[in-house]
mmCIF file of N, CA and C in Angstrom:
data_model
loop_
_atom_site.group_PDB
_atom_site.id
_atom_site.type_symbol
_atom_site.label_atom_id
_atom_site.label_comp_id
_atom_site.label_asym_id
_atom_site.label_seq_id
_atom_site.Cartn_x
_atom_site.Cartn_y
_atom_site.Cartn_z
ATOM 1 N N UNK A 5 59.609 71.707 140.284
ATOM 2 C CA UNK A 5 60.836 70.971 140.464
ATOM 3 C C UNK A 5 61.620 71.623 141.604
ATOM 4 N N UNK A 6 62.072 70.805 142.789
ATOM 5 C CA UNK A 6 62.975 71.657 143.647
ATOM 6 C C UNK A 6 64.261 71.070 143.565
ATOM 7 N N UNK A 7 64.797 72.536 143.762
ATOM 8 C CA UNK A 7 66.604 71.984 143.633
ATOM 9 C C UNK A 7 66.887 72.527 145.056
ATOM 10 N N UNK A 8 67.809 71.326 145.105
ATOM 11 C CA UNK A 8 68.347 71.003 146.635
ATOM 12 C C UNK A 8 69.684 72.332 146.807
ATOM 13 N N UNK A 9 69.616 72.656 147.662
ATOM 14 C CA UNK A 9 70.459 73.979 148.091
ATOM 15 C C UNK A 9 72.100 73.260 148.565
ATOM 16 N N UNK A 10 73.185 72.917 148.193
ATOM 17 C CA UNK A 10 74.271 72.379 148.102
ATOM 18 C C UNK A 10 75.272 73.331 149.237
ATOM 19 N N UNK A 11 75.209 72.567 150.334
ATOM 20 C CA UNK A 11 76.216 73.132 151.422
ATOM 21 C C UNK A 11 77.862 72.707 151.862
ATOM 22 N N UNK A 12 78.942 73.095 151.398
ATOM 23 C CA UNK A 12 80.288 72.912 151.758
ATOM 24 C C UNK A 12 80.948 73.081 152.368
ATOM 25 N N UNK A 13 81.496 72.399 153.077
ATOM 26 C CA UNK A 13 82.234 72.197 153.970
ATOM 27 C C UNK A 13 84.007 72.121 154.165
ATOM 28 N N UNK A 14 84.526 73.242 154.275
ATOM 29 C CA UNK A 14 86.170 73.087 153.978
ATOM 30 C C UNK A 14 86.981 73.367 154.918
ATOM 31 N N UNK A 15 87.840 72.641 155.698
ATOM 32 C CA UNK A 15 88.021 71.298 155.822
ATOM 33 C C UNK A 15 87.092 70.497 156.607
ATOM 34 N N UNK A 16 86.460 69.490 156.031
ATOM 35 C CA UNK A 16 85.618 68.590 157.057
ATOM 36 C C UNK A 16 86.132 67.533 157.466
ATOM 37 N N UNK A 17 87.208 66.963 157.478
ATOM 38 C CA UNK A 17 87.506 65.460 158.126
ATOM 39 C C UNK A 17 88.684 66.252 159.167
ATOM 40 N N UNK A 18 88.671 67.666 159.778
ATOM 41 C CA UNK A 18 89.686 67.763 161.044
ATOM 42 C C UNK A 18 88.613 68.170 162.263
ATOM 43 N N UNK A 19 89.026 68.307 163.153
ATOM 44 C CA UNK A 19 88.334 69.085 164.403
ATOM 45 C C UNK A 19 87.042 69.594 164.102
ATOM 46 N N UNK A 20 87.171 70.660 163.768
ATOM 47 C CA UNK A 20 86.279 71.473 163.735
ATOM 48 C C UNK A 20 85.342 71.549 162.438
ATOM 49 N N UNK A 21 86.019 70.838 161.513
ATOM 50 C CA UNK A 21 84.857 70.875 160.556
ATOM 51 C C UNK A 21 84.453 69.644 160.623
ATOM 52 N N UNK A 22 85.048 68.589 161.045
ATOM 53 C CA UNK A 22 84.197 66.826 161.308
ATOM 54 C C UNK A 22 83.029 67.678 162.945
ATOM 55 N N UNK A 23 83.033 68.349 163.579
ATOM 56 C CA UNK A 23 81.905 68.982 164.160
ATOM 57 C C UNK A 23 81.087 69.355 163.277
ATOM 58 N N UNK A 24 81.410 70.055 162.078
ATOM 59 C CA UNK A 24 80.503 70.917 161.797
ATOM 60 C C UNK A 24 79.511 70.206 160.833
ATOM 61 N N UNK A 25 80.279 69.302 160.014
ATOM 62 C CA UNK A 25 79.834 68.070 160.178
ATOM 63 C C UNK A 25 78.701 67.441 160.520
ATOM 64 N N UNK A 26 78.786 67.010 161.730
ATOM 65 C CA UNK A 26 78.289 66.118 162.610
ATOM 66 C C UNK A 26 76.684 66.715 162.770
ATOM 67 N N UNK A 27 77.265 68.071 163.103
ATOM 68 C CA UNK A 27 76.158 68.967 163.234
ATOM 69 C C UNK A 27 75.096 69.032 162.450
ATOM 70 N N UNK A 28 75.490 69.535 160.938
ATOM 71 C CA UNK A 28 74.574 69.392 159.479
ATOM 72 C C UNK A 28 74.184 68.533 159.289
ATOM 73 N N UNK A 29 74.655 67.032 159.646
ATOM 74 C CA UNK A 29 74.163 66.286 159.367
ATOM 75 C C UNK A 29 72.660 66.034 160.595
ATOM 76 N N UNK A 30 72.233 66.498 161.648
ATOM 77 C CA UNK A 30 71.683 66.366 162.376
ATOM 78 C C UNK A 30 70.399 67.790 161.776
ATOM 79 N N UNK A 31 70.803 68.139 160.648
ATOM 80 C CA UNK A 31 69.946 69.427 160.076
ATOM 81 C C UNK A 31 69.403 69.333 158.740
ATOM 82 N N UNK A 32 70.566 68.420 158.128
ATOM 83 C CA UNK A 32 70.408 68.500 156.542
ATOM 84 C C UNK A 32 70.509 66.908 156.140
ATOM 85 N N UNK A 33 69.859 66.482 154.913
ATOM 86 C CA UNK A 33 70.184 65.185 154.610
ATOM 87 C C UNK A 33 71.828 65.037 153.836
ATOM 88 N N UNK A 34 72.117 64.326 153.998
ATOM 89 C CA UNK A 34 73.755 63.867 153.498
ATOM 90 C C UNK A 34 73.932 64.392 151.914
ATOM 91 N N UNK A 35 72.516 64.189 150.983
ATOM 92 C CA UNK A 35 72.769 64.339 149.849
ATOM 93 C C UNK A 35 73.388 65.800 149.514
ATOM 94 N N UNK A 36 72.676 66.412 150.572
ATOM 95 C CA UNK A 36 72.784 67.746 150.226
ATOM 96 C C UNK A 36 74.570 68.471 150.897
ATOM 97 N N UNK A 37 75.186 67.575 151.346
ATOM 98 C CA UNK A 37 76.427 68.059 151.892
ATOM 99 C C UNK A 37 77.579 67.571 150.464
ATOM 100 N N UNK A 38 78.772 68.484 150.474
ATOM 101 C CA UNK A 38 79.497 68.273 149.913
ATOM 102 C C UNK A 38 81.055 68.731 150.740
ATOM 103 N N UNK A 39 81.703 67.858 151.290
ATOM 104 C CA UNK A 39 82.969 67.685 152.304
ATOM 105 C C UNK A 39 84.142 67.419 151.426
ATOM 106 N N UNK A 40 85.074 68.513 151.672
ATOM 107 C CA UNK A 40 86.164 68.836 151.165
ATOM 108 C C UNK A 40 87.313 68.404 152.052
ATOM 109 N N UNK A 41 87.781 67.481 151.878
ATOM 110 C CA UNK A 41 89.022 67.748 152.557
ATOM 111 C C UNK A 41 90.611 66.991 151.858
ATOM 112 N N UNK A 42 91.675 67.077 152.576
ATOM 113 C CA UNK A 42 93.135 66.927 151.965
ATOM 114 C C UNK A 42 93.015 65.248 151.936
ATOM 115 N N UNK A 43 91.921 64.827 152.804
ATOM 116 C CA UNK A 43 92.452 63.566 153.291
ATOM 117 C C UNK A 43 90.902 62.662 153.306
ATOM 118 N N UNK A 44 90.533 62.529 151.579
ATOM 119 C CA UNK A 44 89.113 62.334 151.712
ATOM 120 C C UNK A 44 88.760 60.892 152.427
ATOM 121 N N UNK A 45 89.644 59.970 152.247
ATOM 122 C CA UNK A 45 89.592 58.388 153.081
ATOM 123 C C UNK A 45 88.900 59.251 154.437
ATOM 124 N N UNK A 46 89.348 60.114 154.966
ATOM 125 C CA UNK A 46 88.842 59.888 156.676
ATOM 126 C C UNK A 46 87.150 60.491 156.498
ATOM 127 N N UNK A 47 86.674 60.293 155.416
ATOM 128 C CA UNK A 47 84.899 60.716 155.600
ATOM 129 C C UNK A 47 84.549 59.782 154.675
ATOM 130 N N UNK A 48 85.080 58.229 154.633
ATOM 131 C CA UNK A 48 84.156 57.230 154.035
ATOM 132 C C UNK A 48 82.739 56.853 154.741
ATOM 133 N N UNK A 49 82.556 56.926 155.918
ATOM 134 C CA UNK A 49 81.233 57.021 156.818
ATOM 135 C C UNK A 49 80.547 57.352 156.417
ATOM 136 N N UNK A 50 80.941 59.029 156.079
ATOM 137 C CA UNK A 50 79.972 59.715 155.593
ATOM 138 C C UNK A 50 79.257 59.573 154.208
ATOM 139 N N UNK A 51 80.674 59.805 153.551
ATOM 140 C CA UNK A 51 80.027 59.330 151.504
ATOM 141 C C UNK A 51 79.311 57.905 151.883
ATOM 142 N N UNK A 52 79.080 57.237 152.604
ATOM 143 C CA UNK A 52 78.169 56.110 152.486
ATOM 144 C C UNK A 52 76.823 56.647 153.059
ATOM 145 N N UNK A 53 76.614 57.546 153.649
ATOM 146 C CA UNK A 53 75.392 57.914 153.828
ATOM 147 C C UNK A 53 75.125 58.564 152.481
ATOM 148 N N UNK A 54 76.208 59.313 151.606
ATOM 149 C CA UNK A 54 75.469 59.949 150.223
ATOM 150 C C UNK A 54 75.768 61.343 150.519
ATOM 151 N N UNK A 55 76.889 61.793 151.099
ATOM 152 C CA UNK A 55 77.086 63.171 150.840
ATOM 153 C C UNK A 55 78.342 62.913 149.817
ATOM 154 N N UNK A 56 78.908 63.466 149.309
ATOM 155 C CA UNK A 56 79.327 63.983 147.664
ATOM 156 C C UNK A 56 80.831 64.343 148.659
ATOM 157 N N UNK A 57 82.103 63.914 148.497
ATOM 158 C CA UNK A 57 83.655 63.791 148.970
ATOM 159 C C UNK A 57 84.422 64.986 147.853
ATOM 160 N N UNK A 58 85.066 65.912 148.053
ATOM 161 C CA UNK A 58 85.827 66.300 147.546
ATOM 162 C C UNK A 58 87.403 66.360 147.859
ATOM 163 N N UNK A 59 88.486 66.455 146.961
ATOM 164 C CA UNK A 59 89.800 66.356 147.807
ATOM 165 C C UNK A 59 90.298 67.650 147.369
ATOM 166 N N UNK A 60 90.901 68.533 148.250
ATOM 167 C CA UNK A 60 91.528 69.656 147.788
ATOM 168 C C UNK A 60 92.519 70.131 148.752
ATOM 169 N N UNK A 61 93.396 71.163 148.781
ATOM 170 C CA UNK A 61 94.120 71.621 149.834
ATOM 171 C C UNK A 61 94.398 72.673 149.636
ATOM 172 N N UNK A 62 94.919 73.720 151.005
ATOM 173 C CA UNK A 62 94.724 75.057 150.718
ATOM 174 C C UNK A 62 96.088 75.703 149.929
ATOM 175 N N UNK A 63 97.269 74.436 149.625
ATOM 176 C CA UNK A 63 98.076 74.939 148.984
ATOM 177 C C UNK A 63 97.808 74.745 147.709
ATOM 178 N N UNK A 64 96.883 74.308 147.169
ATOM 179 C CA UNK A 64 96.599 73.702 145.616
ATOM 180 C C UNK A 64 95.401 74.739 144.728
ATOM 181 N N UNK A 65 95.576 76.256 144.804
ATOM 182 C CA UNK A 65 94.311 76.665 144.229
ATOM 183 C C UNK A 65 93.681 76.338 143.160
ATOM 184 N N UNK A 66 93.999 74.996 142.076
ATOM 185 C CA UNK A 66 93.308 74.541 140.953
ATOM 186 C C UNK A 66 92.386 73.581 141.890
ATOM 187 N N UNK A 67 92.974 73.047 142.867
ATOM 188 C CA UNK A 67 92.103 71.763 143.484
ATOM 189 C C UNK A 67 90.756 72.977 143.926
ATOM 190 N N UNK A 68 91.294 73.973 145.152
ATOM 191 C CA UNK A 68 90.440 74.517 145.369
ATOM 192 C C UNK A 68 89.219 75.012 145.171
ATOM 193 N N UNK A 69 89.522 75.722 143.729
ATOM 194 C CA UNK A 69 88.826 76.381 142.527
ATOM 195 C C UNK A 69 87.672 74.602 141.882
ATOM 196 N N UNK A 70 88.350 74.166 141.646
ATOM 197 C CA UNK A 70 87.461 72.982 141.766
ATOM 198 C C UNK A 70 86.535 72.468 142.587
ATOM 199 N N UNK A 71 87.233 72.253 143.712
ATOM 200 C CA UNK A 71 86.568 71.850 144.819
ATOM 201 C C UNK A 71 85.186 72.551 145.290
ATOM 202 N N UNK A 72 85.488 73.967 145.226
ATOM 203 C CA UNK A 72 84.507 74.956 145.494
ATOM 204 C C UNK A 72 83.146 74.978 144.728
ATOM 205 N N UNK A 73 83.380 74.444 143.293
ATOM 206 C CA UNK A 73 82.189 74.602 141.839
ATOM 207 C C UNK A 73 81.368 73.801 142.488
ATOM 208 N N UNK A 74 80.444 74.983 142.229
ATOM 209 C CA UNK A 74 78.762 74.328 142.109
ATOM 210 C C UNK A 74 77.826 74.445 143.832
ATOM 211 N N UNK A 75 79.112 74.786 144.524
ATOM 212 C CA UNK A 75 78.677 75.068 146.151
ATOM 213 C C UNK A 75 77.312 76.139 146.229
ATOM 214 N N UNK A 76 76.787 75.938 146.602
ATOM 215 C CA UNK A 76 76.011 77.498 147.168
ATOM 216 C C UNK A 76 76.562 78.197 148.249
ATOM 217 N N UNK A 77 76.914 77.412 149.628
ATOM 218 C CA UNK A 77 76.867 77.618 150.429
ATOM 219 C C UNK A 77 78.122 77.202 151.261
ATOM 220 N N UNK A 78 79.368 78.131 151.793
ATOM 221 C CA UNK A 78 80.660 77.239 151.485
ATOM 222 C C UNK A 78 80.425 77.429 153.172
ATOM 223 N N UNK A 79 80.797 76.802 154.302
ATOM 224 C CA UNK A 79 81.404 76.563 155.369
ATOM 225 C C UNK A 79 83.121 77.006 155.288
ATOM 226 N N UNK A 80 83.436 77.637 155.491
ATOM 227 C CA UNK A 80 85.147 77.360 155.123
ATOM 228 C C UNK A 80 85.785 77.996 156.512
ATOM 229 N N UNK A 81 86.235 76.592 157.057
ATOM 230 C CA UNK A 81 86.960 76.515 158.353
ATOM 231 C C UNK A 81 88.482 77.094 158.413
ATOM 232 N N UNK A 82 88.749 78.261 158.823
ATOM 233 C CA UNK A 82 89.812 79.251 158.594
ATOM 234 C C UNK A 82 90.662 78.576 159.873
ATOM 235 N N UNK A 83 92.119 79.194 160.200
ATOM 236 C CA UNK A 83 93.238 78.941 160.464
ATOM 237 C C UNK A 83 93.830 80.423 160.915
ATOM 238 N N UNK A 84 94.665 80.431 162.136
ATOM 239 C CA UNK A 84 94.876 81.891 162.282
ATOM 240 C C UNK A 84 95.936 81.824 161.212
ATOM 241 N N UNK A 85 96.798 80.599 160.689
ATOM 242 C CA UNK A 85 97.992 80.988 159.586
ATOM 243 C C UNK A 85 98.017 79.190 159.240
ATOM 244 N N UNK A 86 98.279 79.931 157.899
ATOM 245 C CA UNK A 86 98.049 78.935 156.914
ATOM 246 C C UNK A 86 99.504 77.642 156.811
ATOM 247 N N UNK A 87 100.603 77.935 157.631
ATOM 248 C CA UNK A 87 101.543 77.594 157.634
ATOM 249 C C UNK A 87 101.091 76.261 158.818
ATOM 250 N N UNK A 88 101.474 74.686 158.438
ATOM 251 C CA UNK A 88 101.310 73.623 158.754
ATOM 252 C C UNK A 88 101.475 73.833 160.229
ATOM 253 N N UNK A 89 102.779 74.081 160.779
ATOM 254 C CA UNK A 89 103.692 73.983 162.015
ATOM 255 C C UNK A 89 102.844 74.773 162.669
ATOM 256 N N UNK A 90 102.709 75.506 162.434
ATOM 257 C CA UNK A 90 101.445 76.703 163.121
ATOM 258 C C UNK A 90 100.079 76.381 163.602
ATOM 259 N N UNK A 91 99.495 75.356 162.653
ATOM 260 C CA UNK A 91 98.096 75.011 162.967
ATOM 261 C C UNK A 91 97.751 73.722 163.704
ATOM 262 N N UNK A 92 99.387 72.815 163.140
ATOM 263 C CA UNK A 92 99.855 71.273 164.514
ATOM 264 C C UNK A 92 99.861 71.530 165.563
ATOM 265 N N UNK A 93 100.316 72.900 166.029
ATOM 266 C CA UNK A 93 101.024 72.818 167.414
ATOM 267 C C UNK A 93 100.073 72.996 168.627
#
């Protein structure tokens, strides 16, 4: 029996993680992705190919802690500061 190795992606519907994204998907089949983001509407594209949508945000650590279960393999797209105004500008 093989079990599929479960890769995450946090945040995937901004910049740099809709790259990273783009990328895996050119590596891995969709089933095997699981895309986290604040704003899951902007990766309906994708959940129609069959990767697995999560919604979470980095101010919400229950979403997080959720969001994260069952990952193997987390991608997690960092921020020099976690403060909104900071990462808009």
């Amino acid at each position: 029996m093989s079990h599929s190795h479960s890769i995450g992606i946090f945040p995937a519907s901004g910049g740099i993680g809709g790259g990273t994204v783009k990328h895996m998907l050119t590596r891995l089949p969709p089933t095997d992705l699981i895309l986290i983001s604040r704003h899951p509407e902007n990766l309906a594209s994708v959940k129609a190919q069959g990767a697995e949508i999560r919604q979470a945000d980095y101010d919400d650590d229950s979403a997080l802690h959720h969001a994260f279960h069952g990952i193997d393999t987390l991608f997690l797209i960092s921020y020099a500061s976690v403060e909104h105004e900071y990462r808009s500008q």
